[in-house]
Short mmCIF file of C-alpha atoms and ligand atoms in Angstrom, two decimals:
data_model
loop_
_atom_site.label_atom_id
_atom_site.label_comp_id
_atom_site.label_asym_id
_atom_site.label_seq_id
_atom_site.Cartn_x
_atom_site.Cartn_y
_atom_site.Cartn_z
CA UNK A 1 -13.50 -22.66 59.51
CA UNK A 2 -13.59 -20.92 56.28
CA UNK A 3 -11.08 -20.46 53.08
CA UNK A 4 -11.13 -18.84 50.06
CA UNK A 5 -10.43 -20.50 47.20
CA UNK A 6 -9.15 -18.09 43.85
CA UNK A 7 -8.17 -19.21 40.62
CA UNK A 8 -5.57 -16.30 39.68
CA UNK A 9 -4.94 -15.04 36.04
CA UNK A 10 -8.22 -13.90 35.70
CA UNK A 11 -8.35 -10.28 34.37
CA UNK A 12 -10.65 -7.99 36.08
CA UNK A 13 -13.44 -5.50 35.05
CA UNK A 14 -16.50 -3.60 35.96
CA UNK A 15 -17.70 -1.41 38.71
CA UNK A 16 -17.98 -2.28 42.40
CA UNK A 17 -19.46 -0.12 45.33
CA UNK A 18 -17.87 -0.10 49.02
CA UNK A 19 -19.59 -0.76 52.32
CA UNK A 20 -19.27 1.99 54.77
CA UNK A 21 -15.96 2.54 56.87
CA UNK A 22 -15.03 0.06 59.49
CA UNK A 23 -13.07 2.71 61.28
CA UNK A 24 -15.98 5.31 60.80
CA UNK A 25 -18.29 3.04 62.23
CA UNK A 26 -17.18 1.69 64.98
CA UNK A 27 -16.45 4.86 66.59
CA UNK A 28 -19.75 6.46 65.96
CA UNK A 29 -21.39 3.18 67.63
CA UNK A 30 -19.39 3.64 70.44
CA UNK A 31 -20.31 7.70 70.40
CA UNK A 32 -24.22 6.81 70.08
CA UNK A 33 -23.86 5.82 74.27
CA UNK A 34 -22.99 9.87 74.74
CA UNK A 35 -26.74 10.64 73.56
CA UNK A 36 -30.16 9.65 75.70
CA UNK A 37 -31.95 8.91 72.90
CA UNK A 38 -32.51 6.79 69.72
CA UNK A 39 -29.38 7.14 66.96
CA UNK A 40 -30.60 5.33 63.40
CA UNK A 41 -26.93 4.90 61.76
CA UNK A 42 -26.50 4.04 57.96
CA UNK A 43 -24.49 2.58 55.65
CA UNK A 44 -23.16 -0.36 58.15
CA UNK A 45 -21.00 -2.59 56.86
CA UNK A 46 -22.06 -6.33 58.02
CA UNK A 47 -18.32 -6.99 59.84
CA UNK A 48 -17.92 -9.33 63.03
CA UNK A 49 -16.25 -6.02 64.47
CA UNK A 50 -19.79 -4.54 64.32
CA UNK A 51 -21.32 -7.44 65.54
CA UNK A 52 -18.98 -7.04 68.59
CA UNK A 53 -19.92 -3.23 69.17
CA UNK A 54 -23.16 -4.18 69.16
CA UNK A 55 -22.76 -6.83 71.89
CA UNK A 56 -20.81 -4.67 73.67
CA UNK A 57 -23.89 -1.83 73.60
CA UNK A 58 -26.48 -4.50 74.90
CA UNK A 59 -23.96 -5.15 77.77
CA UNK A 60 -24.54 -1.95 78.81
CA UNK A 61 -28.31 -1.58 78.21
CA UNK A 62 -28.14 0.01 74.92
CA UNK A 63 -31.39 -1.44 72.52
CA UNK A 64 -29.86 -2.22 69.51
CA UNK A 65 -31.81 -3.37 66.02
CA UNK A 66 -30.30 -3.89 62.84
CA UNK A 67 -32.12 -3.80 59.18
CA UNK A 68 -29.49 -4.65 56.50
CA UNK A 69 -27.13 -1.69 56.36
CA UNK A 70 -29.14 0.33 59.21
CA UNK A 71 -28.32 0.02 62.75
CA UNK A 72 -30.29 1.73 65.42
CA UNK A 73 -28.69 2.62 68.66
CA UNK A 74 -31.32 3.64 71.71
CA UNK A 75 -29.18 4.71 74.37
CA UNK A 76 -31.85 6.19 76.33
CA UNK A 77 -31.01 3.89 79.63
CA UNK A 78 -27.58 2.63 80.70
CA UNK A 79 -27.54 -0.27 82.58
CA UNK A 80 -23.77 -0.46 83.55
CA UNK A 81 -20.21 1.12 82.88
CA UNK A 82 -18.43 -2.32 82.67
CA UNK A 83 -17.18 -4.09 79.18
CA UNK A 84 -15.88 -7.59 80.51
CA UNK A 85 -13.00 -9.02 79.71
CA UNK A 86 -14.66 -11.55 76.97
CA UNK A 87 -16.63 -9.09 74.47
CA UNK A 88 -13.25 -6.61 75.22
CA UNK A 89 -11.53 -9.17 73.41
CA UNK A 90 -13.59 -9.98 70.67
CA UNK A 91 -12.10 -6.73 69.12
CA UNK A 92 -8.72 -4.97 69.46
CA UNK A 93 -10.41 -1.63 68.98
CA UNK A 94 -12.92 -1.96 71.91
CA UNK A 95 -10.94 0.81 73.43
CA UNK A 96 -13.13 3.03 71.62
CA UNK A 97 -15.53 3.03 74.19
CA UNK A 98 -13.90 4.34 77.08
CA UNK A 99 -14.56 7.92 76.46
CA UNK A 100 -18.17 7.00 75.69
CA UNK A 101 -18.61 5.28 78.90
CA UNK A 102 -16.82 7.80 80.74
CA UNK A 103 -18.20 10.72 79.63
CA UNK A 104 -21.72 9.44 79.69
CA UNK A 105 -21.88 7.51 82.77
CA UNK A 106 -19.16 9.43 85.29
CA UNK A 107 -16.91 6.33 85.45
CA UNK A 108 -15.62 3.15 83.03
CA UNK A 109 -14.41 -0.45 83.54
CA UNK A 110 -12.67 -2.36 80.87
CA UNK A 111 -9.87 -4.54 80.03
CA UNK A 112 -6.26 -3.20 78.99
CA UNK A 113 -6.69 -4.24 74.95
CA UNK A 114 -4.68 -7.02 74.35
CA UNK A 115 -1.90 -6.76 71.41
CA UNK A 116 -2.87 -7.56 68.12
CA UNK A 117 -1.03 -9.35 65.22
CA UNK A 118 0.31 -5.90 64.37
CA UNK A 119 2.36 -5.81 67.48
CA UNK A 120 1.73 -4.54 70.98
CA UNK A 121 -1.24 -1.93 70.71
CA UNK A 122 -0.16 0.72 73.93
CA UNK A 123 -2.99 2.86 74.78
CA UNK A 124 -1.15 5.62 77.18
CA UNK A 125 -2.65 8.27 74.51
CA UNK A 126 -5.49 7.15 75.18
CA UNK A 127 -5.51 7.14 79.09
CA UNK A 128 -3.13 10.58 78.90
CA UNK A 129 -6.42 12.60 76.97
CA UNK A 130 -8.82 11.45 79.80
CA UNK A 131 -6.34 11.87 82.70
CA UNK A 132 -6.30 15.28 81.35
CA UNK A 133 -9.94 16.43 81.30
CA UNK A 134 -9.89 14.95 84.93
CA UNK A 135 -10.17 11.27 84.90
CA UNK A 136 -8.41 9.23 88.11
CA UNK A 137 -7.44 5.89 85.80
CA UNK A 138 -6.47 2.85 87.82
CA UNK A 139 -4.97 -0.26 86.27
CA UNK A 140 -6.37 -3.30 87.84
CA UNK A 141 -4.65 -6.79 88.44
CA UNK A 142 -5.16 -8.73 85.12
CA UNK A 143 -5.29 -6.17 83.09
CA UNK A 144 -8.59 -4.62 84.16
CA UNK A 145 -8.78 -0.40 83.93
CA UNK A 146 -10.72 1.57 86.32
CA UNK A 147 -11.58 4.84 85.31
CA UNK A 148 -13.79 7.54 87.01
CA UNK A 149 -14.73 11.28 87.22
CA UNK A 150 -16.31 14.60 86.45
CA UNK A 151 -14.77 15.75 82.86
CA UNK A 152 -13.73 19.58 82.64
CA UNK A 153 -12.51 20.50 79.51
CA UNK A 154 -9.08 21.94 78.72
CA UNK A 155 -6.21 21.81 76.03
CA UNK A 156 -4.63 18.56 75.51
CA UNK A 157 -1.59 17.79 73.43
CA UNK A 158 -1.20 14.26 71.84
CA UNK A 159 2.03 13.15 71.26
CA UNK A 160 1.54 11.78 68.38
CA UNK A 161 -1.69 11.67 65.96
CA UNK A 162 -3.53 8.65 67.54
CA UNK A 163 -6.66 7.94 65.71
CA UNK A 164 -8.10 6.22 68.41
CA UNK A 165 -6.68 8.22 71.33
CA UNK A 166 -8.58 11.55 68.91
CA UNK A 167 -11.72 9.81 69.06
CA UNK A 168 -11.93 9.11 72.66
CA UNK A 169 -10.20 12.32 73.75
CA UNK A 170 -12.98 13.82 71.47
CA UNK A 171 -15.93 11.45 72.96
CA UNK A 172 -14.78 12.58 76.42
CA UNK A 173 -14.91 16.03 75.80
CA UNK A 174 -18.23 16.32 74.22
CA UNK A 175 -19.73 15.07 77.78
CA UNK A 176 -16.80 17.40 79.43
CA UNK A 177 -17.67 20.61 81.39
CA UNK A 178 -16.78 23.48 79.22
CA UNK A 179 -14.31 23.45 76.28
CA UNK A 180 -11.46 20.90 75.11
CA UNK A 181 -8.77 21.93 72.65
CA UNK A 182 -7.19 18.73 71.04
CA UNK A 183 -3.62 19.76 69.23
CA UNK A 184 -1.74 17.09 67.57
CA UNK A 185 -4.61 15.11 66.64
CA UNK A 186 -5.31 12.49 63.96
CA UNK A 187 -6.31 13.93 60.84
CA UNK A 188 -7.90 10.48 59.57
CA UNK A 189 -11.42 11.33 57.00
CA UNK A 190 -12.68 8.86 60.10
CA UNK A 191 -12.20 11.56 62.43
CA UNK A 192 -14.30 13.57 59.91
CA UNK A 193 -17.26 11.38 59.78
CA UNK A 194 -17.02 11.32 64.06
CA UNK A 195 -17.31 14.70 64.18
CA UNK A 196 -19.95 14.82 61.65
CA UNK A 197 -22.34 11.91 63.72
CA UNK A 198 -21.22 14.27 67.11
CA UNK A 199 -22.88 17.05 65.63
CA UNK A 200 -25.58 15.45 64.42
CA UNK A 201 -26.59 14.40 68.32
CA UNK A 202 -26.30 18.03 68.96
CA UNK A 203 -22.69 18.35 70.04
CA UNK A 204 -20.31 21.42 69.15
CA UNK A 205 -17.52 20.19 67.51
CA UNK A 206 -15.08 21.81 64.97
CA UNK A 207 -11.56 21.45 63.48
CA UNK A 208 -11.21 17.61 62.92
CA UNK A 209 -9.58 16.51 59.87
CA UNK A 210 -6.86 19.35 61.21
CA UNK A 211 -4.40 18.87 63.59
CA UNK A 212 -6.65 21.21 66.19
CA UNK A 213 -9.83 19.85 66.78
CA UNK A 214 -11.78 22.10 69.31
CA UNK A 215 -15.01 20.39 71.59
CA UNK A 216 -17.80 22.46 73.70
CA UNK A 217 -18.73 20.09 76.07
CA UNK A 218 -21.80 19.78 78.19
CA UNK A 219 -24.26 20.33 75.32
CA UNK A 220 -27.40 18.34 76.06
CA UNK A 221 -26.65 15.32 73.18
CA UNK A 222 -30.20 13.40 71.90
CA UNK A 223 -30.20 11.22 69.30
CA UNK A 224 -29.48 11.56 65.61
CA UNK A 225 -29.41 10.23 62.18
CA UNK A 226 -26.38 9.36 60.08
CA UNK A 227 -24.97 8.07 57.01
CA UNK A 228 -20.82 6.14 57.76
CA UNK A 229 -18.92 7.39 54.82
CA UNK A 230 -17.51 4.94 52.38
CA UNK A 231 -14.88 2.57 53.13
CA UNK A 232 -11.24 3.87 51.47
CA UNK A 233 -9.39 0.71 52.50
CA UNK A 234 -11.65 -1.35 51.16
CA UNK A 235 -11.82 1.20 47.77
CA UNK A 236 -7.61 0.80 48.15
CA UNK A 237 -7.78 -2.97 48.21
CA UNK A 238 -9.55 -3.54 45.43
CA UNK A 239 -7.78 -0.85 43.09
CA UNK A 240 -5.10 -2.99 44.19
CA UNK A 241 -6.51 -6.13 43.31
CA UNK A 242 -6.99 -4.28 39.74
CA UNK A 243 -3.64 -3.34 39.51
CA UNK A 244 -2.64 -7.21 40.58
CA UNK A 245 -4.94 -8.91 38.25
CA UNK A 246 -4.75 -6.43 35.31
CA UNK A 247 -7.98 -5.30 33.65
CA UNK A 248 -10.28 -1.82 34.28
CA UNK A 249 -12.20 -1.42 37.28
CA UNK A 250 -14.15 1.47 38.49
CA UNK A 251 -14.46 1.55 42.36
CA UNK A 252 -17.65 3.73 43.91
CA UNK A 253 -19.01 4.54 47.56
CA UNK A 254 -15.29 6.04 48.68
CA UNK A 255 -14.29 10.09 48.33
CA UNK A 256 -11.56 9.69 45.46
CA UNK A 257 -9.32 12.38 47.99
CA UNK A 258 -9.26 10.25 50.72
CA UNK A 259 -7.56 7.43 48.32
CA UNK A 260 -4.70 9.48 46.37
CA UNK A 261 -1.83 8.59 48.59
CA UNK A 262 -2.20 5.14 47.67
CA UNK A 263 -4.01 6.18 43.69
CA UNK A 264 -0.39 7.90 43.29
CA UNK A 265 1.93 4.62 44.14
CA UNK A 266 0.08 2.30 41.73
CA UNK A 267 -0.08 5.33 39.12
CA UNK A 268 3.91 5.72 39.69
CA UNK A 269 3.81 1.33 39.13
CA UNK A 270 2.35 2.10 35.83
CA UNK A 271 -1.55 1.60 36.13
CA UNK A 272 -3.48 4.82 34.84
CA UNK A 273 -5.68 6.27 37.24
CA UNK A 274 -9.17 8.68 36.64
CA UNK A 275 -11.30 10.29 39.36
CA UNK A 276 -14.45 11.54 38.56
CA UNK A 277 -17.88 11.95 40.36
CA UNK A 278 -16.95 10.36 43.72
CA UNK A 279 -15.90 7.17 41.47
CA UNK A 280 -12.41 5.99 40.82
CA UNK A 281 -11.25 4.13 37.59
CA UNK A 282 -8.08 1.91 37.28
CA UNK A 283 -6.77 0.67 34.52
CA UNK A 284 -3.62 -1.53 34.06
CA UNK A 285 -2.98 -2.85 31.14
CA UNK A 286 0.58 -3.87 31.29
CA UNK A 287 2.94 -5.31 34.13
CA UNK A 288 3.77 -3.24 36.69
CA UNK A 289 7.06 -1.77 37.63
CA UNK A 290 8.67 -0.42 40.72
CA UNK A 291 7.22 2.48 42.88
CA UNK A 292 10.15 3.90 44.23
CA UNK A 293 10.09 4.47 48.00
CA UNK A 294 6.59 4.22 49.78
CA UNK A 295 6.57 5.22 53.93
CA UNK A 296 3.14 4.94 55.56
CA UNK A 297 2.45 7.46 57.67
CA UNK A 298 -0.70 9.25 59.21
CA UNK A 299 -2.92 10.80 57.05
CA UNK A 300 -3.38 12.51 54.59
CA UNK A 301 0.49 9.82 54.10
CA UNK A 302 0.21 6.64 52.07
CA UNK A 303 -2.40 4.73 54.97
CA UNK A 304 -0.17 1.81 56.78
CA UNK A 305 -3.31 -0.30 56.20
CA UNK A 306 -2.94 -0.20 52.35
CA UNK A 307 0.85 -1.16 53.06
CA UNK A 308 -0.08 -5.05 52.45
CA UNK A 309 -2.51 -5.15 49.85
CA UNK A 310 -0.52 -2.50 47.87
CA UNK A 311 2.63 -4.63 48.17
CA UNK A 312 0.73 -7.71 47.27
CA UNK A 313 0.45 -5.79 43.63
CA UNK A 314 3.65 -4.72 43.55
CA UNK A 315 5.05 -8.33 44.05
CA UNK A 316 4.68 -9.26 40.74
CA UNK A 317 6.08 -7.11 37.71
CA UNK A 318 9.53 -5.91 36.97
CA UNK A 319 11.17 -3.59 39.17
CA UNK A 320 11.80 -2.62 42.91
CA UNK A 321 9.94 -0.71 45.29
CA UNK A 322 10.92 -0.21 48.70
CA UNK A 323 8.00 0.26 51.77
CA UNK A 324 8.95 1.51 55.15
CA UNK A 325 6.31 0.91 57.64
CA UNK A 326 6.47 3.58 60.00
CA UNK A 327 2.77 2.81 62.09
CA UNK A 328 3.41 -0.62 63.47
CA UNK A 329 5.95 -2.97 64.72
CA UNK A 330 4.85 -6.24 63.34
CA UNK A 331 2.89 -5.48 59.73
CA UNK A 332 4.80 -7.74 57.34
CA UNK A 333 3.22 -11.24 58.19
CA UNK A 334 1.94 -11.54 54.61
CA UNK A 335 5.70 -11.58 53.46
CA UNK A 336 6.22 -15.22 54.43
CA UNK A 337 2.83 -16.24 52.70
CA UNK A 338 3.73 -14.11 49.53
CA UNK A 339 7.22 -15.58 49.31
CA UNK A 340 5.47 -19.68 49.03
CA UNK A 341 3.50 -18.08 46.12
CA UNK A 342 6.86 -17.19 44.50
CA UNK A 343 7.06 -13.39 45.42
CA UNK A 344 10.44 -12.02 45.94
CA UNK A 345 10.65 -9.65 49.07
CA UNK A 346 13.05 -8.83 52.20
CA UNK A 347 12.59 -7.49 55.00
CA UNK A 348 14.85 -5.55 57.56
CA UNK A 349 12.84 -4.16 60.42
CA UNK A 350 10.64 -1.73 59.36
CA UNK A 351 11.75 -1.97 56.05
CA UNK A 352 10.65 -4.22 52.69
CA UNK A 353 12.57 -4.35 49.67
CA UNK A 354 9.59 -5.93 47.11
CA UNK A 355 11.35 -6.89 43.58
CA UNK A 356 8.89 -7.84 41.33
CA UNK A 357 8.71 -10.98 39.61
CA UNK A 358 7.54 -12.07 36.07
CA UNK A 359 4.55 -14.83 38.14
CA UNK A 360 3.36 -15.96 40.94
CA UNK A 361 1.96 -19.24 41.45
CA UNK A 362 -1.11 -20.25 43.32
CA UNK A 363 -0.74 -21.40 46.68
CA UNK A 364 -1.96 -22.95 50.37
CA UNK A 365 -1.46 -19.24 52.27
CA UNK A 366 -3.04 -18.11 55.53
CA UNK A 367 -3.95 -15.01 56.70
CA UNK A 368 -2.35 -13.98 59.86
CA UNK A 369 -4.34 -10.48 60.34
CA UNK A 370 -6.69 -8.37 58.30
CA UNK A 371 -4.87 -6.40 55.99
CA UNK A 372 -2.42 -9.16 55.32
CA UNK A 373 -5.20 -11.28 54.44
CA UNK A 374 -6.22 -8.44 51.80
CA UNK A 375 -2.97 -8.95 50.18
CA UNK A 376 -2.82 -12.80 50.00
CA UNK A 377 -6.83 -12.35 48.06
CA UNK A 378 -4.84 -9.65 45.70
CA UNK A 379 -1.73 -11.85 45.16
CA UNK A 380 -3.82 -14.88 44.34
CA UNK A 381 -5.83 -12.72 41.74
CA UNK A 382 -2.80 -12.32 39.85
CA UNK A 383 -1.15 -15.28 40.41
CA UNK A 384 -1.31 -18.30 38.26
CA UNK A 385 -3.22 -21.47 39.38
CA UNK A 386 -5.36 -21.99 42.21
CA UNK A 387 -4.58 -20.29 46.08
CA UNK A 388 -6.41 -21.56 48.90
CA UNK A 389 -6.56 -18.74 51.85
CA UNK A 390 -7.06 -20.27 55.28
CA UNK A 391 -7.77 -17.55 58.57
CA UNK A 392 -10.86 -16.03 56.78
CA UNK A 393 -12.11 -14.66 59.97
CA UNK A 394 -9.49 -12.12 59.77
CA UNK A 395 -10.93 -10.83 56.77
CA UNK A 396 -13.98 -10.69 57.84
CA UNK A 397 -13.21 -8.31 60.37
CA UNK A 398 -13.05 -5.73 57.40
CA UNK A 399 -14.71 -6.99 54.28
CA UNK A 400 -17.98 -7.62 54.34
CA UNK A 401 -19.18 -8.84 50.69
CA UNK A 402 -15.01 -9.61 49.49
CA UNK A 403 -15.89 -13.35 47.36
CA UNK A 404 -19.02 -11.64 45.88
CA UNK A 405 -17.47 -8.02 44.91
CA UNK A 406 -14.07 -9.86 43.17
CA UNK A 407 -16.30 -12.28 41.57
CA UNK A 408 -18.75 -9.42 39.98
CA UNK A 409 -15.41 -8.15 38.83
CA UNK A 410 -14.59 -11.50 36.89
CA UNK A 411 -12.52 -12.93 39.66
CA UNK A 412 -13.00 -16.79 40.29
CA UNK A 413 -13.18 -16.50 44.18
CA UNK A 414 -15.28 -18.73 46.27
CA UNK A 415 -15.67 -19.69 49.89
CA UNK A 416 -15.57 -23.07 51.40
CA UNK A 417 -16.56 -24.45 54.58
CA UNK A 418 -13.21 -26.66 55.75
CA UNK A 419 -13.77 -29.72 56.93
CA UNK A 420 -10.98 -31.88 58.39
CA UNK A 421 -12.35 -35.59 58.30
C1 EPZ B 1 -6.61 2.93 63.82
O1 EPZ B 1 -5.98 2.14 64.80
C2 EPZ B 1 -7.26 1.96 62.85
N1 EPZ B 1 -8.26 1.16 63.56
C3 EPZ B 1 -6.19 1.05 62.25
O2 EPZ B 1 -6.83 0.21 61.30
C4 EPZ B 1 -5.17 1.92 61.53
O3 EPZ B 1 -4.13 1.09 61.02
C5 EPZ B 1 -4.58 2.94 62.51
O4 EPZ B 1 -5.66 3.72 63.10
C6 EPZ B 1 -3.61 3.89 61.84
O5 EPZ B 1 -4.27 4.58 60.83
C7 EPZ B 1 -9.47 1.69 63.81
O6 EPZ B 1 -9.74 2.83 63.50
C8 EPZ B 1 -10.47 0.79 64.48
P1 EPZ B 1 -3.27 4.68 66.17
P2 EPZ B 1 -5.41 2.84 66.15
O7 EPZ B 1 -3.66 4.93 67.57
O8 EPZ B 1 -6.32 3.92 66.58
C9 EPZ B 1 0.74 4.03 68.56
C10 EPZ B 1 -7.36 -1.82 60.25
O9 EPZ B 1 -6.70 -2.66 59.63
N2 EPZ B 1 -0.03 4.36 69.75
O10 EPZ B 1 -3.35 5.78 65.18
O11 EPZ B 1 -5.10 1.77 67.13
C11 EPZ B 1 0.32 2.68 67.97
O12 EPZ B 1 1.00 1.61 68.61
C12 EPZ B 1 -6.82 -1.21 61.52
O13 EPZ B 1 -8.49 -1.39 59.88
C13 EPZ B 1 0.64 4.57 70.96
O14 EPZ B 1 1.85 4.47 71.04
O15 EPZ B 1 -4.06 3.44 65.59
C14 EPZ B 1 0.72 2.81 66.51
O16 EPZ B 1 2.10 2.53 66.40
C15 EPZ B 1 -5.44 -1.75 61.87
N3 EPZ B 1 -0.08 4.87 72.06
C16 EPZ B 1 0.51 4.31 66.22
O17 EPZ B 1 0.43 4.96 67.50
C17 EPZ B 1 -1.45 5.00 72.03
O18 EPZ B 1 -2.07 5.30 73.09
C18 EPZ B 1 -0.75 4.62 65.46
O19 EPZ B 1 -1.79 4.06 66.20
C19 EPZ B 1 -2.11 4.79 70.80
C20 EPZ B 1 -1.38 4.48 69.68
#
């Protein structure tokens, strides 16, 4: 077991790169089983969510090699169609690779995803996109999914903008027979980069980043070469540490649009905010203030996985602001950790009324899922004293270099081995 240890109070500045996208990744590993062939993928953030794609790959006979931030995929020979249950569970989003299996292999055996700290995670989307190009899907006593058949392509309506249900609707129907026409669908810069790595194995593929994103199956796929885009959650989180710990920080490796829902709120808190050459500078010099109203939403909205981190910024400073989270049930399990460091937030539902407060103190918090531990790191950056953050392997899930970028920035933030003697 892990913790973070920060001493808060610390102003920040400097410039700090991002690793590629999680959520870019992990979809285009699961999309490298469509092609026979060898995929070289770059810009791969070290996360234990990769390191589960990757076991999951080998499960099913994929070679896999990494060299620091380059993974190779050779999918040439498939071995099986089955994830089991234990790698399933090593990450919520193993979904992912249903339509990969599926449309590659003619059939695909996995476990239901379990829920996640967020709440329960339903995948009907999912399985409602594959029924649809022709799938029969059987659900299995405990929790096992059975899914097999010949893909024909047709239009499909989500009903509502799933990122992942898009990406395996779209994995699907790039091994479908003939063409797919996906309304409704997730308009995530993820989805972007997907459709980017599909056409790069030689798929036809147009429209994503819209609400219509149209596939011609039944190309023959081979491999390909591709760079993951930047990482805009990670960009978000530490503009938001910026904002928290006051200072200037310029934040590279993430497309400045993809961050201005979220550049906007801590603009309207009072930081100043300048874009320029793919890099984005923040600059807060004095406290922050209220935001008004902020309601994640799909994108291009304010991203519900900036909700936390954002708020963690927002905590402290004078004023109100008032998030609605609109994505998932259960995303407020920082609140109870940034209330023993002093913060000053309700919550109703869906709903968080933040008032700021003139300090927070350091303070013995733990992380209870990803994003919420993103927010305890940026309240302890501005708080005063020393924090100690236990459940580190949450973070890790999505920040791959977090103690070393902060501390380049100034931040006093190391990580300790626990030991309980
Ligand atoms: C992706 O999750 C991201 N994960 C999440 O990031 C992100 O918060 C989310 O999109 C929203 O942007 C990855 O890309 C790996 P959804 P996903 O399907 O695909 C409901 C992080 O911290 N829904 O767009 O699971 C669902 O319950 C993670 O990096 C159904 O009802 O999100 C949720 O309320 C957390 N049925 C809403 O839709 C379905 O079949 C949005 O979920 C699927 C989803």
């Amino acid at each position: 077991m892990h913790a973070y240890i920060v001493e808060g109070g610390r102003p920040l500045s400097g410039r700090v790169g991002v690793h590629g996208a999680k959520n870019s990744v992990l979809p285009i590993l699961a999309a490298a089983i469509l092609a026979p062939g060898e995929s070289v993928i770059h810009n791969c953030p070290a996360l234990s969510d990769v390191s589960a794609s990757l076991d999951i790959l080998g499960r099913l006979g994929c070679r896999t090699a990494q060299s620091g931030g380059t993974i190779t995929v050779d999918a040439t020979v498939l071995t099986g169609s089955s994830v089991p249950d234990a790698l399933m569970r090593e990450m919520r989003s193993s979904v992912i690779f249903l339509g990969a299996i599926l449309g590659r292999t003619g059939e695909a055996n996995l476990s239901l995803p379990g829920g996640c700290e967020l709440g329960p995670r339903p995948i009907d989307l999912h399985l409602e996109a594959i029924r649809a190009l022709g799938a029969q899907v059987r659900e299995e006593p405990g929790g096992r999914l059975s899914c097999r058949g010949a893909l024909t392509g047709r239009e499909i309506v989500l009903a509502r903008p799933s990122v992942g249900a898009t990406e395996n609707a779209m994995l699907a129907a790039a091994a479908a027979r003939g063409t797919t026409v996906l309304h409704n669908a997730a308009r995530e810069p993820e989805i972007v980069d997907l459709q980017a790595f599909l056409r790069a194995l030689g798929a036809e593929v147009r429209g994503a980043g819209s609400s219509t994103v149209v596939i011609q199956g039944g190309k023959p796929l081979h491999g390909g070469e591709f760079t993951v885009m930047g990482d805009r959650i990670v960009a978000c989180t530490y503009l938001a540490a910026a904002a928290a710990a006051g200072g200037s920080v310029t934040v590279t490796g993430a497309d400045p649009a993809h961050c201005s829902a979220v550049t906007a709120v801590l603009q309207e808190a009072g930081c100043t905010v300048r874009s320029a050459g793919g890099a984005i500078e923040l600059i807060s010099r004095q406290g922050l203030r209220g935001a008004g109203a902020v309601h994640t939403a799909p994108y291009p909205g304010f991203p519900t996985d900036a909700q936390p981190p954002v708020m963690a910024a927002l905590a402290r400073g004078r004023g109100t602001t008032l998030f609605v989270e609109h994505m998932f049930e259960n995303r407020y399990r920082h609140v109870s950790e940034l209330r023993r460091m002093g913060a000053d937030i309700r919550v109703e539902d869906r709903v968080a009324v933040v008032c700021g407060v003139d300090t927070l103190h350091g303070a013995a918090v733990e992380a209870a899922d990803l994003r919420g531990g993103a927010a305890l790191m940026v309240a302890a950056l501005g708080a005063e004293g020393e924090s100690r953050i236990t459940g580190v392997h949450h973070l890790d899930r999505g920040y791959a270099s977090l103690a070393e970028d902060l501390s380049a920035l100034g931040a006093r933030v190391r990580r300790e081995e626990l030991t309980f003697s």
